[in-house]
Amino acid sequence: MLFPTLTFGIFFLIVFSVSWSMRWIPETRKWFLVGASYLFYGWWDWRFTVLLFGTTLFNYLGGLALGRTQGGATRKVIVAVTVGVDLSVLAFFKYYDFFLTSLDTALTTLGLHRDLPFMEVILPIGISFFTFQGISYVVDVYRGHVHAEHSLIDVMLFKSFFPQLVAGPIVRAADFMPQIHEPPRLTRDHVAIGVVLVLSGLFKKMVIANYLATDLVDPIFFDPTAVGALDLLVGIYGYAVQIYCDFSGYSDIAIGVAALLGYRFLPNFDQPYRAASLQDFWRRWHISLSTWLRDYLYIPLGGNRHGEVARYRNLFLTMFLGGLWHGAAWTFIFWGSFHGAMLGVEQWARKKLHEFAPVHEDEPGIFARLGDFAWHVVGVFMTFHLVCFAWIFFRSDSFSTAANYLSGFFDWSTDNSYTTPFLVGLVALALLFQFTPRNLGRELAVSIRALPFPAFGLLLGVGLLVIWAIAPEGVAPFIYFQF
């Protein structure tokens, strides 16, 4: 069930109306929301609801066992087994074919070909997201950040809540559980921010991302050798905008829908293309994943506690595994490894620069400020283009396609078929919005919060009609559904 469809619109109207009619009976409301979430997830293939319930039950039992166990060694075994099962399920569904295909290629190259147990494994939508949520719950119970939940329905709602189930954001138990323990309330702030986020998310996805995908990015990446260098340049800028609008659009809708049901999610994007360093980029891009990788992978690996070399190693391993999380393909692994390597280079260069030219806080003169601004502009420009370079491998279906894309930049003689004023303007407009005030959406929500409740419905309805009218035909799935 896709967000920008009539089917989801009818589904959400029913869920919204019924759930708020149950606000005086919170436990029944939880059961209803869990049932609606399982219906939402099972719309693609009902069999995967069994997988969702099974992993949820296992995480619930793991949390209970941790809550009732005092011994440190036993608790470590419990969390290791629970997390190990979660990762094994994820590895089987997501990486079984990839690992066997890679092994088969390696054995054939070495002249050691063997018959391997290949099978067609269907990837359940959203398995990476709800697996990471389950792991974070168990680990946080182990660390004492949250209490083990005694109610199975609470854990089921936490893992299956439909707005964020299939493509995030990755919600932490410490943020969500306290909200479901309180009586549900729908405030004007909830409604205002919900309406603004749903409309902005639909516009990003249905208009900007879909136009760029169908008219620019998809045809260029289908055969990079058939287009000119200008098309390739605009194409990768277009993909940078497309994937941002596609994924942040989904996050906006998810956060907005959750707000309309009375729950608050943390932001998942913060104008990432205005970042002046890769470190800053990862503080702004897919925040729920980057903070998850930091808290549950980078810090347990040692973080920056064991010297400079260990810090660079941990950065690289974290981003390498982050690339593998995105998909079972060597191009994703290269993408993650590139970011990991460049984060290490960036930190090393910053350290050497500070050693060579220490910053003096007592020199805030006009020339110093101009110099800082110039360095910031250079940093934004370089960071954006490093990110775009890595996006080429992320989007390409093979290294061959990526190589053809890069080599095409040396051929300015081929005609450019896809660079039109409309598409260039769309890319430029989307990038310009990266530099608007950071709280623009919240300010818009504040400006409409005094409207009567029927006016919110009218505003949402008119906004939907306008977006539908100007969007291209068809409904493309969200990019991050495949992860």
PDB file of C-alpha atoms in Angstrom, residues 12-13 15-24 29 33 161 179 182-195 198 255-264 449 451-454 456-457 460:
ATOM      1  CA  PHE A  12      -5.980   6.366   6.608  1.00  0.00           C
ATOM      2  CA  LEU A  13      -9.376   8.087   6.862  1.00  0.00           C
ATOM      3  CA  VAL A  15      -7.843   4.491  10.771  1.00  0.00           C
ATOM      4  CA  PHE A  16      -7.920   8.160  11.767  1.00  0.00           C
ATOM      5  CA  SER A  17     -11.661   8.181  12.490  1.00  0.00           C
ATOM      6  CA  VAL A  18     -11.845   4.852  14.302  1.00  0.00           C
ATOM      7  CA  SER A  19      -8.659   5.297  16.345  1.00  0.00           C
ATOM      8  CA  TRP A  20      -9.743   8.675  17.698  1.00  0.00           C
ATOM      9  CA  SER A  21     -13.198   7.327  18.511  1.00  0.00           C
ATOM     10  CA  MET A  22     -11.334   4.830  20.735  1.00  0.00           C
ATOM     11  CA  ARG A  23      -9.247   7.413  22.556  1.00  0.00           C
ATOM     12  CA  TRP A  24     -11.082   6.713  25.833  1.00  0.00           C
ATOM     13  CA  ARG A  29      -6.981   1.564  20.426  1.00  0.00           C
ATOM     14  CA  LEU A  33      -3.647   0.280  15.416  1.00  0.00           C
ATOM     15  CA  PHE A 161       3.266   1.073  13.535  1.00  0.00           C
ATOM     16  CA  GLN A 179       3.991   8.053  24.142  1.00  0.00           C
ATOM     17  CA  GLU A 182       0.072   8.027  27.876  1.00  0.00           C
ATOM     18  CA  PRO A 183      -3.570   8.765  26.990  1.00  0.00           C
ATOM     19  CA  PRO A 184      -3.746   9.747  23.285  1.00  0.00           C
ATOM     20  CA  ARG A 185      -4.272  13.438  22.591  1.00  0.00           C
ATOM     21  CA  LEU A 186      -4.808  15.279  19.309  1.00  0.00           C
ATOM     22  CA  THR A 187      -3.724  18.907  19.614  1.00  0.00           C
ATOM     23  CA  ARG A 188      -3.728  21.744  17.116  1.00  0.00           C
ATOM     24  CA  ASP A 189       0.052  21.417  16.958  1.00  0.00           C
ATOM     25  CA  HIS A 190      -0.302  17.759  15.953  1.00  0.00           C
ATOM     26  CA  VAL A 191      -2.796  18.596  13.222  1.00  0.00           C
ATOM     27  CA  ALA A 192      -0.924  21.634  11.892  1.00  0.00           C
ATOM     28  CA  ILE A 193       2.456  19.927  11.642  1.00  0.00           C
ATOM     29  CA  GLY A 194       0.778  16.804  10.278  1.00  0.00           C
ATOM     30  CA  VAL A 195      -0.942  18.670   7.450  1.00  0.00           C
ATOM     31  CA  VAL A 198       1.994  15.346   4.589  1.00  0.00           C
ATOM     32  CA  ILE A 255       6.044  11.822  10.562  1.00  0.00           C
ATOM     33  CA  GLY A 256       2.953  13.794   9.515  1.00  0.00           C
ATOM     34  CA  VAL A 257       0.649  10.743   9.564  1.00  0.00           C
ATOM     35  CA  ALA A 258       2.010   9.750  12.979  1.00  0.00           C
ATOM     36  CA  ALA A 259       1.346  13.292  14.237  1.00  0.00           C
ATOM     37  CA  LEU A 260      -2.264  13.100  13.039  1.00  0.00           C
ATOM     38  CA  LEU A 261      -2.612   9.909  15.078  1.00  0.00           C
ATOM     39  CA  GLY A 262      -1.152  11.640  18.128  1.00  0.00           C
ATOM     40  CA  TYR A 263       2.482  10.472  18.073  1.00  0.00           C
ATOM     41  CA  ARG A 264       5.708  12.421  17.645  1.00  0.00           C
ATOM     42  CA  ARG A 449      -2.465  26.244  13.899  1.00  0.00           C
ATOM     43  CA  LEU A 451      -7.449  27.566  11.880  1.00  0.00           C
ATOM     44  CA  PRO A 452     -10.706  25.798  12.793  1.00  0.00           C
ATOM     45  CA  PHE A 453     -10.494  22.037  12.423  1.00  0.00           C
ATOM     46  CA  PRO A 454     -12.741  21.887   9.307  1.00  0.00           C
ATOM     47  CA  PHE A 456      -7.465  21.860   8.171  1.00  0.00           C
ATOM     48  CA  GLY A 457      -9.424  19.239   6.265  1.00  0.00           C
ATOM     49  CA  LEU A 460      -5.394  19.149   3.089  1.00  0.00           C
TER      50      LEU A 460
END
